[in-house]
CSV table of C-alpha atoms in Angstrom, one decimal:
chain,number,residue,atom,x,y,z
A,1,UNK,CA,67.6,208.9,117.2
A,2,UNK,CA,65.5,212.0,116.6
A,3,UNK,CA,62.6,209.7,115.8
A,4,UNK,CA,63.1,207.9,119.1
A,5,UNK,CA,63.1,211.2,120.9
A,6,UNK,CA,59.8,212.0,119.2
A,7,UNK,CA,58.1,208.9,120.5
A,8,UNK,CA,58.5,206.5,117.5
A,9,UNK,CA,60.2,203.2,118.2
A,10,UNK,CA,63.2,203.4,115.8
A,11,UNK,CA,65.6,200.5,115.7
A,12,UNK,CA,68.9,201.4,114.0
A,13,UNK,CA,70.6,199.0,111.6
A,14,UNK,CA,74.2,200.0,112.2
A,15,UNK,CA,77.2,198.6,110.5
A,16,UNK,CA,79.9,197.5,112.9
A,17,UNK,CA,82.4,200.2,111.9
A,18,UNK,CA,79.9,202.9,112.7
A,19,UNK,CA,78.8,201.5,116.1
A,20,UNK,CA,81.2,203.5,118.2
A,21,UNK,CA,80.2,206.7,116.5
A,22,UNK,CA,76.5,205.9,116.9
A,23,UNK,CA,76.9,205.0,120.5
A,24,UNK,CA,78.7,208.3,121.2
A,25,UNK,CA,76.1,210.3,119.3
A,26,UNK,CA,73.3,208.6,121.2
A,27,UNK,CA,75.0,209.5,124.5
A,28,UNK,CA,75.3,213.1,123.4
A,29,UNK,CA,71.6,213.1,122.4
A,30,UNK,CA,70.6,211.6,125.7
A,31,UNK,CA,68.9,208.7,124.1
A,32,UNK,CA,69.3,204.9,124.4
A,33,UNK,CA,69.0,203.6,120.9
A,34,UNK,CA,67.8,200.1,119.9
A,35,UNK,CA,70.6,198.9,117.8
A,36,UNK,CA,71.0,196.0,115.5
A,37,UNK,CA,74.6,195.6,114.4
A,38,UNK,CA,75.4,194.4,110.9
A,39,UNK,CA,78.9,193.4,109.8
A,40,UNK,CA,80.6,196.2,107.8
A,41,UNK,CA,80.3,196.9,104.9
A,42,UNK,CA,76.9,196.7,103.3
A,43,UNK,CA,77.7,198.7,100.2
A,44,UNK,CA,79.3,196.6,97.4
A,45,UNK,CA,78.0,193.3,98.6
A,46,UNK,CA,76.6,190.8,96.0
A,47,UNK,CA,73.1,189.4,96.3
A,48,UNK,CA,74.1,186.3,98.3
A,49,UNK,CA,76.2,188.3,100.8
A,50,UNK,CA,73.4,190.8,101.3
A,51,UNK,CA,71.0,188.0,101.9
A,52,UNK,CA,73.3,186.8,104.7
A,53,UNK,CA,73.3,190.3,106.3
A,54,UNK,CA,69.5,190.4,106.0
A,55,UNK,CA,69.1,187.1,107.7
A,56,UNK,CA,71.4,187.9,110.5
A,57,UNK,CA,69.8,191.4,111.0
A,58,UNK,CA,66.3,190.0,111.0
A,59,UNK,CA,67.3,187.4,113.6
A,60,UNK,CA,68.3,190.2,115.9
A,61,UNK,CA,65.5,192.6,115.0
A,62,UNK,CA,62.5,190.4,115.4
A,63,UNK,CA,62.9,189.7,119.2
A,64,UNK,CA,63.8,193.4,119.7
A,65,UNK,CA,60.6,194.4,117.9
A,66,UNK,CA,58.5,191.9,119.8
A,67,UNK,CA,59.9,193.2,123.1
A,68,UNK,CA,59.2,196.8,122.2
A,69,UNK,CA,55.6,196.0,121.1
A,70,UNK,CA,55.1,193.8,124.2
A,71,UNK,CA,56.2,196.4,126.6
A,72,UNK,CA,54.2,199.2,125.0
B,1,UNK,CA,73.3,241.0,128.3
B,2,UNK,CA,73.3,237.6,130.0
B,3,UNK,CA,75.6,234.8,128.9
B,4,UNK,CA,73.9,231.4,128.7
B,5,UNK,CA,77.3,229.7,128.2
B,6,UNK,CA,80.9,230.5,128.8
B,7,UNK,CA,81.8,229.1,125.4
B,8,UNK,CA,79.7,228.3,122.4
B,9,UNK,CA,81.4,226.2,119.7
B,10,UNK,CA,79.8,226.3,116.3
B,11,UNK,CA,80.5,223.1,114.5
B,12,UNK,CA,81.2,219.7,116.1
B,13,UNK,CA,83.7,218.2,113.8
B,14,UNK,CA,87.3,217.4,114.8
B,15,UNK,CA,88.2,221.0,115.5
B,16,UNK,CA,85.0,221.9,117.3
B,17,UNK,CA,84.8,218.8,119.4
B,18,UNK,CA,88.4,219.2,120.4
B,19,UNK,CA,88.0,222.8,121.4
B,20,UNK,CA,84.8,222.1,123.3
B,21,UNK,CA,86.5,219.2,125.2
B,22,UNK,CA,89.5,221.3,126.1
B,23,UNK,CA,87.4,224.2,127.4
B,24,UNK,CA,85.0,221.9,129.3
B,25,UNK,CA,87.9,220.1,131.0
B,26,UNK,CA,89.0,223.5,132.3
B,27,UNK,CA,85.6,223.9,133.9
B,28,UNK,CA,83.9,226.2,131.4
B,29,UNK,CA,80.2,225.7,130.6
B,30,UNK,CA,80.4,224.7,126.9
B,31,UNK,CA,77.8,224.1,124.2
B,32,UNK,CA,78.7,222.6,120.9
B,33,UNK,CA,76.3,223.1,118.0
B,34,UNK,CA,75.9,220.9,115.0
B,35,UNK,CA,72.7,220.9,113.0
B,36,UNK,CA,73.1,217.4,111.8
B,37,UNK,CA,75.0,215.2,114.2
B,38,UNK,CA,78.4,215.5,115.9
B,39,UNK,CA,81.2,214.5,113.6
B,40,UNK,CA,81.4,217.1,110.9
B,41,UNK,CA,82.3,216.2,107.3
B,42,UNK,CA,84.3,213.1,108.4
B,43,UNK,CA,81.0,211.4,109.1
B,44,UNK,CA,80.9,210.7,105.4
B,45,UNK,CA,84.3,209.1,105.2
B,46,UNK,CA,85.1,205.5,106.0
B,47,UNK,CA,88.9,205.6,106.2
B,48,UNK,CA,91.2,208.5,107.0
B,49,UNK,CA,94.6,208.5,105.3
B,50,UNK,CA,97.8,209.9,107.0
B,51,UNK,CA,96.0,209.9,110.4
B,52,UNK,CA,97.4,210.0,113.0
B,53,UNK,CA,100.7,210.0,111.2
B,54,UNK,CA,101.7,210.2,107.5
B,55,UNK,CA,101.3,206.8,105.9
B,56,UNK,CA,98.9,205.5,108.5
B,57,UNK,CA,95.2,205.0,108.2
B,58,UNK,CA,92.4,205.4,110.8
B,59,UNK,CA,88.7,204.5,110.9
B,60,UNK,CA,86.8,207.8,110.6
B,61,UNK,CA,83.9,206.5,112.7
B,62,UNK,CA,86.2,205.3,115.4
B,63,UNK,CA,88.0,208.6,115.7
B,64,UNK,CA,84.8,210.6,115.8
B,65,UNK,CA,83.2,208.2,118.3
B,66,UNK,CA,86.2,208.8,120.6
B,67,UNK,CA,86.1,212.6,120.1
B,68,UNK,CA,82.3,212.7,120.8
B,69,UNK,CA,82.7,210.5,123.9
B,70,UNK,CA,85.6,212.6,125.2
B,71,UNK,CA,83.7,215.8,124.8
B,72,UNK,CA,80.6,214.3,126.4
B,73,UNK,CA,82.7,213.0,129.3
B,74,UNK,CA,84.2,216.5,129.8
B,75,UNK,CA,80.7,217.9,130.2
B,76,UNK,CA,80.1,219.5,126.8
B,77,UNK,CA,76.4,220.0,126.0
B,78,UNK,CA,75.6,219.0,122.4
B,79,UNK,CA,72.9,221.1,120.7
B,80,UNK,CA,71.4,220.2,117.3
B,81,UNK,CA,70.0,223.6,116.7
B,82,UNK,CA,71.2,225.3,113.5
B,83,UNK,CA,73.3,228.4,114.1
B,84,UNK,CA,72.2,231.0,111.6
B,85,UNK,CA,74.2,234.0,112.7
B,86,UNK,CA,77.1,234.8,114.9
B,87,UNK,CA,77.3,238.3,116.1
B,88,UNK,CA,80.9,238.9,117.2
B,89,UNK,CA,81.6,241.5,119.9
B,90,UNK,CA,82.4,241.9,123.5
B,91,UNK,CA,79.4,239.9,124.3
B,92,UNK,CA,78.9,237.5,121.4
B,93,UNK,CA,75.3,236.5,120.5
B,94,UNK,CA,74.2,233.5,118.4
B,95,UNK,CA,71.0,233.3,116.4
B,96,UNK,CA,69.9,229.7,116.3
B,97,UNK,CA,66.9,227.8,115.1
B,98,UNK,CA,65.9,227.6,118.7
B,99,UNK,CA,66.3,231.2,119.6
B,100,UNK,CA,69.1,233.6,120.5
B,101,UNK,CA,71.9,232.5,122.8
B,102,UNK,CA,74.6,234.4,124.5
B,103,UNK,CA,78.1,233.2,125.3
B,104,UNK,CA,81.2,234.9,126.8
B,105,UNK,CA,83.3,233.5,123.9
B,106,UNK,CA,82.7,231.6,120.6
B,107,UNK,CA,84.8,229.2,118.6
B,108,UNK,CA,83.8,229.0,115.0
B,109,UNK,CA,84.6,225.6,113.7
B,110,UNK,CA,82.1,225.1,110.9
B,111,UNK,CA,84.5,223.7,108.3
B,112,UNK,CA,83.6,224.5,104.7
B,113,UNK,CA,80.6,224.0,102.5
B,114,UNK,CA,80.4,221.2,100.1
B,115,UNK,CA,82.3,221.6,96.8
B,116,UNK,CA,80.5,223.4,93.9
B,117,UNK,CA,81.4,224.5,90.4
B,118,UNK,CA,79.0,227.4,90.3
B,119,UNK,CA,77.4,226.3,87.0
B,120,UNK,CA,73.8,226.7,85.9
B,121,UNK,CA,71.6,223.8,86.8
B,122,UNK,CA,74.1,222.4,89.3
B,123,UNK,CA,71.9,222.3,92.4
B,124,UNK,CA,69.2,220.4,90.5
B,125,UNK,CA,71.7,217.6,89.7
B,126,UNK,CA,73.0,217.3,93.3
B,127,UNK,CA,72.0,213.7,94.3
B,128,UNK,CA,71.3,213.0,90.6
B,129,UNK,CA,74.9,212.5,89.5
B,130,UNK,CA,76.6,215.2,91.5
B,131,UNK,CA,78.0,214.2,94.8
B,132,UNK,CA,80.8,215.2,97.2
B,133,UNK,CA,81.1,211.9,99.0
B,134,UNK,CA,82.9,209.0,97.2
B,135,UNK,CA,82.5,206.8,100.2
B,136,UNK,CA,78.7,207.4,100.3
B,137,UNK,CA,77.8,207.5,96.7
B,138,UNK,CA,80.7,205.9,94.8
B,139,UNK,CA,79.2,202.4,94.6
B,140,UNK,CA,76.2,203.9,92.8
B,141,UNK,CA,78.7,204.4,89.9
B,142,UNK,CA,80.0,200.9,89.7
B,143,UNK,CA,80.8,200.1,86.1
B,144,UNK,CA,80.3,203.7,85.0
B,145,UNK,CA,82.5,206.7,84.2
B,146,UNK,CA,82.9,209.6,86.6
B,147,UNK,CA,84.8,212.8,86.9
B,148,UNK,CA,86.4,214.4,89.9
B,149,UNK,CA,87.2,218.2,90.1
B,150,UNK,CA,89.9,219.5,92.4
B,151,UNK,CA,93.6,219.8,93.1
B,152,UNK,CA,94.2,218.7,96.6
B,153,UNK,CA,94.9,215.5,98.6
B,154,UNK,CA,91.3,215.1,99.4
B,155,UNK,CA,90.5,215.1,95.6
B,156,UNK,CA,93.2,212.5,95.0
B,157,UNK,CA,91.9,210.2,97.7
B,158,UNK,CA,88.3,210.5,96.5
B,159,UNK,CA,89.5,209.7,92.9
B,160,UNK,CA,91.4,206.7,94.1
B,161,UNK,CA,88.4,205.4,96.1
B,162,UNK,CA,86.1,205.9,93.0
B,163,UNK,CA,88.6,204.0,90.8
B,164,UNK,CA,87.8,200.9,92.9
B,165,UNK,CA,84.3,200.8,91.5
B,166,UNK,CA,84.0,203.1,88.4
B,167,UNK,CA,85.3,202.1,85.0
B,168,UNK,CA,87.0,205.4,84.4
B,169,UNK,CA,87.8,208.3,86.7
B,170,UNK,CA,88.8,211.6,85.0
B,171,UNK,CA,90.4,214.0,87.5
B,172,UNK,CA,89.9,217.5,86.2
B,173,UNK,CA,92.5,219.8,87.8
B,174,UNK,CA,91.7,223.5,87.3
B,175,UNK,CA,95.4,224.5,87.5
B,176,UNK,CA,98.2,222.2,88.7
B,177,UNK,CA,97.7,219.5,91.3
B,178,UNK,CA,98.8,220.2,94.9
B,179,UNK,CA,98.5,216.6,96.2
B,180,UNK,CA,101.5,214.8,97.7
B,181,UNK,CA,104.1,212.9,95.7
B,182,UNK,CA,102.9,209.6,97.2
B,183,UNK,CA,99.4,210.3,95.7
B,184,UNK,CA,101.0,211.2,92.4
B,185,UNK,CA,102.4,207.7,92.3
B,186,UNK,CA,99.1,206.0,93.4
B,187,UNK,CA,97.1,207.9,90.8
B,188,UNK,CA,99.6,207.1,88.1
B,189,UNK,CA,99.5,203.4,89.0
B,190,UNK,CA,95.7,203.2,88.6
B,191,UNK,CA,94.8,202.2,85.0
B,192,UNK,CA,91.3,203.7,85.5
B,193,UNK,CA,92.5,207.2,86.4
B,194,UNK,CA,93.3,209.9,84.0
B,195,UNK,CA,94.5,213.3,85.3
B,196,UNK,CA,93.9,216.4,83.1
B,197,UNK,CA,95.6,219.6,84.3
B,198,UNK,CA,94.5,223.1,83.4
B,199,UNK,CA,91.0,221.7,82.9
B,200,UNK,CA,87.8,223.7,83.7
B,201,UNK,CA,84.3,222.4,83.6
B,202,UNK,CA,82.3,225.0,81.7
B,203,UNK,CA,78.8,223.3,81.5
B,204,UNK,CA,76.8,220.4,82.8
B,205,UNK,CA,74.9,218.0,80.6
B,206,UNK,CA,71.8,216.0,81.5
B,207,UNK,CA,68.0,216.4,81.9
B,208,UNK,CA,67.1,215.4,85.4
B,209,UNK,CA,70.2,213.2,85.7
B,210,UNK,CA,73.8,214.1,84.9
B,211,UNK,CA,75.0,212.6,81.6
B,212,UNK,CA,78.2,214.6,81.0
B,213,UNK,CA,80.2,217.7,81.3
B,214,UNK,CA,81.9,220.1,79.0
B,215,UNK,CA,85.6,220.5,79.7
B,216,UNK,CA,87.8,223.3,78.5
B,217,UNK,CA,91.6,222.7,78.3
B,218,UNK,CA,94.2,225.0,76.8
B,219,UNK,CA,92.2,226.6,74.1
B,220,UNK,CA,90.0,223.6,73.3
B,221,UNK,CA,86.7,222.3,74.6
B,222,UNK,CA,85.3,218.8,74.6
B,223,UNK,CA,82.4,216.8,75.8
B,224,UNK,CA,83.1,214.2,78.5
B,225,UNK,CA,80.4,211.6,79.1
B,226,UNK,CA,80.2,210.8,82.8
B,227,UNK,CA,77.4,209.6,85.1
B,228,UNK,CA,79.0,211.0,88.2
B,229,UNK,CA,80.7,214.3,89.1
B,230,UNK,CA,82.5,214.9,92.3
B,231,UNK,CA,83.5,218.6,92.7
B,232,UNK,CA,86.0,219.5,95.5
B,233,UNK,CA,86.4,223.1,94.4
B,234,UNK,CA,84.4,226.2,95.3
B,235,UNK,CA,84.1,225.3,99.0
B,236,UNK,CA,83.2,228.3,101.1
B,237,UNK,CA,84.1,229.3,104.7
B,238,UNK,CA,81.6,230.7,107.2
B,239,UNK,CA,82.2,234.3,106.4
B,240,UNK,CA,78.5,234.9,105.7
B,241,UNK,CA,77.6,233.3,109.1
B,242,UNK,CA,79.8,235.6,111.2
B,243,UNK,CA,79.3,239.4,111.5
B,244,UNK,CA,82.2,241.7,112.1
B,245,UNK,CA,85.2,239.5,111.1
B,246,UNK,CA,87.4,239.9,108.0
B,247,UNK,CA,87.4,236.9,105.5
B,248,UNK,CA,89.5,235.8,102.6
B,249,UNK,CA,88.3,235.3,99.1
B,250,UNK,CA,86.9,231.9,100.0
B,251,UNK,CA,84.9,233.2,102.9
B,252,UNK,CA,87.2,231.7,105.5
B,253,UNK,CA,87.8,233.8,108.6
B,254,UNK,CA,91.1,235.6,108.9
B,255,UNK,CA,92.9,235.4,112.1
B,256,UNK,CA,95.6,237.5,113.8
B,257,UNK,CA,98.0,234.7,114.4
B,258,UNK,CA,96.9,231.2,115.2
B,259,UNK,CA,93.2,230.9,116.1
B,260,UNK,CA,92.7,234.4,117.5
B,261,UNK,CA,90.6,236.9,115.5
B,262,UNK,CA,90.4,240.7,115.5
B,263,UNK,CA,87.6,240.2,118.1
B,264,UNK,CA,89.1,238.9,121.4
B,265,UNK,CA,86.0,236.8,122.2
B,266,UNK,CA,85.9,234.9,118.9
B,267,UNK,CA,88.3,232.2,117.8
B,268,UNK,CA,88.4,230.1,114.7
B,269,UNK,CA,89.5,226.5,114.4
B,270,UNK,CA,89.9,224.0,111.6
B,271,UNK,CA,89.0,224.5,107.9
B,272,UNK,CA,87.0,227.6,108.7
B,273,UNK,CA,90.2,229.4,109.3
B,274,UNK,CA,92.0,231.2,106.5
B,275,UNK,CA,95.2,229.4,105.6
B,276,UNK,CA,94.2,226.2,107.4
B,277,UNK,CA,95.9,223.2,105.8
B,278,UNK,CA,92.8,221.1,105.7
B,279,UNK,CA,94.1,218.0,107.4
B,280,UNK,CA,92.7,216.1,110.3
B,281,UNK,CA,95.7,216.5,112.6
B,282,UNK,CA,95.8,220.3,111.9
B,283,UNK,CA,92.1,220.5,112.7
B,284,UNK,CA,92.7,218.7,116.0
B,285,UNK,CA,95.7,221.1,116.8
B,286,UNK,CA,93.5,224.1,116.0
B,287,UNK,CA,90.8,222.8,118.3
B,288,UNK,CA,93.3,222.3,121.1
B,289,UNK,CA,94.6,225.9,120.5
B,290,UNK,CA,91.2,227.5,120.3
B,291,UNK,CA,89.9,225.7,123.4
B,292,UNK,CA,93.0,226.8,125.4
B,293,UNK,CA,92.8,230.3,124.0
B,294,UNK,CA,89.2,230.6,125.1
B,295,UNK,CA,90.0,229.3,128.6
B,296,UNK,CA,92.9,231.8,128.8
B,297,UNK,CA,90.8,234.7,127.7
B,298,UNK,CA,88.0,233.9,130.1
B,299,UNK,CA,90.4,233.1,133.0
B,300,UNK,CA,93.0,235.8,132.7
B,301,UNK,CA,94.0,235.6,136.4
B,302,UNK,CA,95.5,232.1,135.9
B,303,UNK,CA,94.8,228.9,137.7
B,304,UNK,CA,92.0,226.5,137.2
B,305,UNK,CA,89.5,228.5,139.2
B,306,UNK,CA,86.4,227.1,140.7
B,307,UNK,CA,84.7,224.5,138.6
B,308,UNK,CA,80.9,224.6,138.8
B,309,UNK,CA,79.5,221.2,138.4
B,310,UNK,CA,76.1,221.2,136.7
B,311,UNK,CA,73.9,219.2,139.0
B,312,UNK,CA,71.5,218.4,136.1
B,313,UNK,CA,74.3,216.9,133.9
B,314,UNK,CA,73.1,213.5,132.6
B,315,UNK,CA,69.5,214.1,133.5
B,316,UNK,CA,67.0,213.8,130.7
B,317,UNK,CA,66.1,217.4,129.8
B,318,UNK,CA,62.5,218.4,130.5
B,319,UNK,CA,61.7,219.1,126.9
B,320,UNK,CA,62.9,215.6,126.0
B,321,UNK,CA,60.2,214.1,128.1
B,322,UNK,CA,57.6,216.3,126.4
B,323,UNK,CA,58.9,215.3,123.0
B,324,UNK,CA,58.7,211.6,123.9
B,325,UNK,CA,55.0,212.0,124.5
B,326,UNK,CA,54.5,214.0,121.3
B,327,UNK,CA,54.5,211.0,119.0
B,328,UNK,CA,51.5,210.3,116.8
B,329,UNK,CA,48.6,208.0,117.5
B,330,UNK,CA,49.8,205.2,115.2
B,331,UNK,CA,49.4,201.6,116.3
B,332,UNK,CA,51.7,198.7,115.8
B,333,UNK,CA,50.5,198.0,112.4
B,334,UNK,CA,52.1,201.2,111.2
B,335,UNK,CA,55.7,200.4,110.5
B,336,UNK,CA,58.1,202.2,108.1
B,337,UNK,CA,61.6,202.0,106.7
B,338,UNK,CA,63.9,205.0,106.6
B,339,UNK,CA,67.0,204.6,104.4
B,340,UNK,CA,70.1,206.7,104.6
B,341,UNK,CA,70.5,206.2,100.8
B,342,UNK,CA,73.9,204.6,101.1
B,343,UNK,CA,74.6,201.7,98.7
B,344,UNK,CA,72.6,198.6,99.6
B,345,UNK,CA,71.0,200.3,102.6
B,346,UNK,CA,67.6,200.3,101.1
B,347,UNK,CA,68.0,196.7,100.0
B,348,UNK,CA,69.0,195.7,103.5
B,349,UNK,CA,66.1,197.6,105.0
B,350,UNK,CA,63.6,196.1,102.6
B,351,UNK,CA,64.9,192.6,103.3
B,352,UNK,CA,64.7,193.0,107.0
B,353,UNK,CA,61.4,194.9,106.8
B,354,UNK,CA,59.9,192.0,104.8
B,355,UNK,CA,60.8,189.6,107.5
B,356,UNK,CA,59.1,191.9,110.1
B,357,UNK,CA,56.1,192.3,107.9
B,358,UNK,CA,55.7,188.6,107.6
B,359,UNK,CA,56.4,188.1,111.4
B,360,UNK,CA,53.8,190.6,112.4
B,361,UNK,CA,51.4,190.1,109.4
B,362,UNK,CA,51.6,193.8,108.5
B,363,UNK,CA,49.5,194.9,105.6
B,364,UNK,CA,52.2,197.2,104.2
B,365,UNK,CA,55.4,199.0,105.1
B,366,UNK,CA,55.9,202.8,104.7
B,367,UNK,CA,59.2,204.0,103.2
B,368,UNK,CA,61.2,207.2,103.2
B,369,UNK,CA,64.8,208.0,102.4
B,370,UNK,CA,67.3,210.8,102.6
B,371,UNK,CA,67.7,212.7,99.3
B,372,UNK,CA,71.2,211.4,99.1
B,373,UNK,CA,73.7,209.7,101.4
B,374,UNK,CA,75.6,212.9,102.3
B,375,UNK,CA,72.6,215.1,103.0
B,376,UNK,CA,70.9,215.7,106.3
B,377,UNK,CA,67.5,214.1,106.8
B,378,UNK,CA,64.7,216.4,105.9
B,379,UNK,CA,63.0,217.8,109.0
B,380,UNK,CA,59.5,217.4,107.4
B,381,UNK,CA,60.2,213.7,106.7
B,382,UNK,CA,61.2,213.2,110.4
B,383,UNK,CA,58.0,214.9,111.5
B,384,UNK,CA,55.9,212.8,109.1
B,385,UNK,CA,57.5,209.5,110.1
B,386,UNK,CA,57.3,210.2,113.8
B,387,UNK,CA,53.6,211.2,113.6
B,388,UNK,CA,52.5,208.6,111.1
B,389,UNK,CA,54.3,205.5,112.2
B,390,UNK,CA,54.7,203.5,115.5
B,391,UNK,CA,57.9,201.9,114.4
B,392,UNK,CA,60.6,203.2,112.0
B,393,UNK,CA,63.4,200.9,111.0
B,394,UNK,CA,66.5,203.1,110.2
B,395,UNK,CA,69.7,202.3,108.3
B,396,UNK,CA,72.9,203.8,109.7
B,397,UNK,CA,76.4,203.4,108.4
B,398,UNK,CA,77.5,201.8,105.1
């Protein structure tokens, strides 16, 4: 969020469990974060499970990134 | 001396957020400081045991999210400046990384420092085998042996969490354990956990990375080969931060009953208070008491008084707009990844980053990470990333 405040486009990959905390912290910091939610947890996943998370996250990130670049 | 705030709360964990919310709901102008991010030490925990009631479990992030949202809704201003000194007195002053601040009252709710053994070479091994966050760093020790040092319920929970991934967890108790009977049973039931009482770590082994410890027990000394060490002893209170208040041997602030100190304008809540029990419910209760005590001290005449509504509340601060324009001159080919160093976070980031690299035909991706999962991001790294890159993909959570 500090990066976003400093002018960098900073999408956050957030695991679902931490989403409420990140949203509350963003509100406290007066920023509107670009969030990609990933099912919790990420730690402890095997290679195949992690690949699924990557695929899903990339599916959400690419249009978000395109939009940020297009509106810049 | 002017007062910038009615109440300044130092530390935005469970106790601090609760105190700030109570005071703000009573109409006080309240600022809550946390140099990292609101949430305190619980940010590093996934699950809280015995919260809200004994035998129950709660999501740490969910609880903190609620506390932050409630404080925010009550009108608390969050500051991420670092408080470097609290001058207690009739008109308390705070020295912060953004200058000096005055407040009519202060609640100190910093919690305690991370655990340390006080051994030579220890700081060099932090993040290289030494950690104080099983939830953050435990998976790094999957299939390896670790040791945990401490005697309280937190120690026991961390050991049990580590036993889910490590091959062996040796719990080194300097004296006798103080954890609950329920945890005695759970530790005994784990085939991977061994508890050694009267055990003191006298030396650390390892060149650059921890490889073992020397443990002294009842007249004998032995080498214990471990890749991970999680100390929960030697935690210090904020005595060095606050001028003019008595402390106990652990640097926690002594009070004169409850949350009140010898200085009427300064209150202490949560683990920073001498004799605090160190539980989440007690931190919340302390926060309630400290917030109410501050309100009572500042409003001795009784009644809710006149609430001044800040007309700028919710408006983007002027300096934020300036910051937003202060980014570097990077173009869209400059993209980086920033890992929080939690297990698999870097792998996730790299995988998603590669997809973006392919999608945008980027020549390369920059990379940075926190030194370890439980440490704050380095300010210089944030500066570098924000100036050097147009987009930074960040991993949060675990």
